[in-house]
XYZ file of N, CA and C in Angstrom:
249
model
N 6.928 6.195 -12.314
C 5.819 5.690 -11.578
C 5.528 4.347 -11.983
N 5.118 3.518 -10.945
C 4.661 2.142 -11.269
C 3.453 1.837 -10.507
N 2.559 1.082 -11.075
C 1.346 0.772 -10.350
C 0.951 -0.717 -10.589
N 0.261 -1.254 -9.657
C -0.229 -2.642 -9.787
C -1.598 -2.760 -9.088
N -2.482 -3.569 -9.657
C -3.719 -3.887 -9.077
C -3.702 -5.219 -8.312
N -4.448 -5.165 -7.152
C -4.413 -6.394 -6.273
C -5.947 -6.704 -5.846
N -6.189 -7.932 -5.812
C -7.437 -8.353 -5.326
C -7.408 -8.295 -3.705
N -8.525 -8.105 -3.141
C -8.599 -7.922 -1.721
C -8.487 -9.098 -0.894
N -7.396 -9.771 -1.013
C -7.155 -11.076 -0.320
C -5.854 -10.872 0.635
N -5.957 -11.204 1.913
C -4.841 -10.935 2.884
C -3.512 -11.523 2.416
N -3.456 -12.666 1.773
C -2.187 -13.256 1.317
C -1.535 -12.416 0.228
N -2.225 -11.497 -0.364
C -1.581 -10.622 -1.344
C -0.872 -9.445 -0.815
N -0.936 -9.187 0.449
C -0.144 -8.180 1.124
C 1.344 -8.471 0.890
N 1.708 -9.599 0.994
C 3.200 -10.073 0.696
C 3.608 -9.546 -0.736
N 2.661 -9.816 -1.610
C 2.921 -9.386 -2.966
C 3.035 -7.819 -3.132
N 2.211 -7.172 -2.356
C 2.315 -5.672 -2.481
C 3.669 -5.291 -1.915
N 4.174 -5.873 -0.867
C 5.439 -5.527 -0.283
C 6.482 -5.820 -1.299
N 6.427 -6.901 -1.943
C 7.457 -7.328 -2.901
C 7.433 -6.279 -4.104
N 6.344 -5.871 -4.559
C 6.151 -4.863 -5.582
C 6.850 -3.619 -5.202
N 6.683 -3.126 -3.947
C 7.352 -1.901 -3.507
C 8.846 -2.202 -3.390
N 9.235 -3.376 -2.911
C 10.622 -3.712 -2.769
C 11.388 -3.582 -4.101
N 10.832 -3.942 -5.163
C 11.357 -3.933 -6.441
C 11.794 -2.510 -6.816
N 11.020 -1.542 -6.344
C 11.094 -0.096 -6.786
C 11.914 0.711 -5.834
N 12.219 0.071 -4.573
C 12.944 0.924 -3.580
C 14.334 0.410 -3.266
N 14.790 -0.636 -4.011
C 16.052 -1.064 -3.767
C 17.096 -0.026 -3.755
N 17.936 -0.009 -2.746
C 19.069 0.948 -2.672
C 18.613 2.211 -1.953
N 17.399 2.492 -1.692
C 16.950 3.679 -0.996
C 17.179 3.545 0.522
N 17.577 4.632 1.150
C 17.972 4.605 2.522
C 16.822 4.131 3.496
N 15.578 4.379 3.098
C 14.483 4.033 4.021
C 13.585 2.927 3.416
N 14.189 2.042 2.557
C 13.424 1.059 1.824
C 12.456 0.142 2.708
N 13.007 -0.211 3.824
C 12.296 -1.130 4.715
C 11.121 -0.384 5.249
N 11.251 0.871 5.642
C 10.111 1.644 6.174
C 9.114 1.916 5.086
N 9.559 2.049 3.885
C 8.634 2.293 2.724
C 7.758 1.007 2.435
N 8.410 -0.079 2.530
C 7.835 -1.375 2.431
C 6.766 -1.666 3.518
N 7.174 -1.309 4.707
C 6.258 -1.461 5.902
C 4.905 -0.575 5.572
N 5.151 0.587 5.191
C 4.077 1.621 4.876
C 3.127 1.005 3.846
N 3.713 0.373 2.716
C 2.859 -0.181 1.742
C 2.108 -1.346 2.251
N 2.646 -2.139 3.119
C 1.988 -3.284 3.866
C 0.781 -2.816 4.592
N 0.981 -1.730 5.292
C -0.109 -1.176 6.108
C -1.226 -0.592 5.230
N -0.809 0.057 4.141
C -1.836 0.584 3.207
C -2.657 -0.470 2.549
N -1.889 -1.506 2.121
C -2.575 -2.617 1.514
C -3.563 -3.402 2.448
N -3.099 -3.597 3.677
C -3.910 -4.189 4.744
C -5.191 -3.438 5.004
N -5.055 -2.102 5.125
C -6.248 -1.233 5.287
C -7.197 -1.334 4.099
N -6.708 -1.231 2.957
C -7.570 -1.401 1.790
C -8.283 -2.756 1.841
N -7.630 -3.774 2.110
C -8.282 -5.123 2.128
C -9.243 -5.152 3.275
N -8.833 -4.723 4.477
C -9.707 -4.806 5.585
C -10.929 -3.926 5.604
N -10.826 -2.756 5.085
C -11.906 -1.738 5.195
C -12.684 -1.613 3.898
N -12.004 -1.470 2.722
C -12.738 -1.314 1.466
C -13.262 -2.665 0.892
N -12.541 -3.778 1.081
C -12.887 -5.022 0.683
C -13.215 -5.091 -0.815
N -12.414 -4.300 -1.595
C -12.559 -4.201 -3.025
C -11.075 -4.394 -3.612
N -11.050 -4.682 -4.894
C -9.681 -4.583 -5.491
C -9.096 -3.201 -5.252
N -7.822 -3.143 -5.187
C -7.145 -1.848 -4.980
C -5.868 -1.757 -5.825
N -5.505 -0.480 -6.086
C -4.344 -0.220 -6.862
C -3.235 0.419 -5.968
N -2.030 -0.094 -5.926
C -0.984 0.476 -5.289
C -0.001 1.100 -6.254
N 0.271 2.373 -6.042
C 1.264 2.980 -6.990
C 2.331 3.594 -6.211
N 3.559 3.571 -6.863
C 4.763 4.139 -6.221
C 5.468 5.125 -7.145
N 5.778 6.249 -6.603
C 6.493 7.246 -7.390
C 7.822 7.493 -6.666
N 8.874 7.191 -7.379
C 10.251 7.393 -6.845
C 11.035 8.451 -7.613
N 11.535 9.453 -6.979
C 12.281 10.493 -7.524
C 13.399 10.792 -6.652
N 14.538 10.431 -6.937
C 15.794 10.573 -6.110
C 15.523 9.785 -4.833
N 15.618 10.475 -3.611
C 15.340 9.824 -2.451
C 13.887 10.074 -1.932
N 13.047 10.599 -2.718
C 11.643 10.890 -2.344
C 10.778 9.863 -2.882
N 9.854 9.349 -2.108
C 8.919 8.357 -2.491
C 7.533 8.722 -2.130
N 6.546 8.437 -3.038
C 5.141 8.595 -2.720
C 4.488 7.372 -3.069
N 3.692 6.865 -1.963
C 2.899 5.582 -2.213
C 1.444 6.147 -2.264
N 0.679 5.509 -3.103
C -0.797 5.855 -3.230
C -1.514 4.551 -3.317
N -2.673 4.462 -2.643
C -3.502 3.415 -2.800
C -4.918 3.920 -3.105
N -5.610 3.298 -4.074
C -6.926 3.678 -4.397
C -7.696 2.388 -4.425
N -9.040 2.515 -3.984
C -9.866 1.310 -4.035
C -11.200 1.708 -4.644
N -12.164 0.790 -4.722
C -13.456 0.986 -5.396
C -14.555 1.257 -4.371
N -14.234 1.416 -3.090
C -15.241 1.645 -2.077
C -15.877 3.043 -2.305
N -17.211 3.149 -2.200
C -17.881 4.397 -2.382
C -17.828 5.244 -1.101
N -17.357 4.654 -0.004
C -17.288 5.310 1.355
C -16.067 6.205 1.426
N -16.280 7.329 1.998
C -15.072 8.219 2.253
C -14.447 7.860 3.572
N -13.203 7.562 3.648
C -12.536 7.218 4.881
C -12.785 8.181 6.038
N -12.943 7.791 7.164
C -13.052 8.737 8.322
C -12.137 8.103 9.386
N -11.672 9.043 10.263
C -10.877 8.706 11.391
C -11.779 8.393 12.623
N -11.584 7.227 13.062
C -12.405 6.848 14.218
C -11.612 7.035 15.523
N -12.259 6.949 16.599
C -11.483 7.097 17.933
C -10.469 5.963 18.078
N -10.782 4.823 17.752
C -9.884 3.695 17.964
C -8.716 3.795 16.967
N -8.888 4.384 15.787
C -7.810 4.521 14.849
C -6.733 5.510 15.281
N -7.190 6.448 16.167
C -6.211 7.440 16.589
C -5.316 7.126 17.698
N -5.544 5.801 18.264
C -4.745 5.421 19.368
C -3.394 4.675 18.927
């Protein structure tokens, strides 16, 4: 497992992608995983507006990405988010 903390600045999404890229080299779906990390980082910046931690767990060809932030609000699915 690897984890890194990021400040809530849009320009750091590229750094989050690079962080994930370091840990997924050689995996068959590395680009998709990097894209997912980008989306998670963007959501944390856009909605929580707090520093966030991105962690990646790689075991063989299985990958788990996690993002945690300091927002006290529980995420909810809105009608526009489901489209």
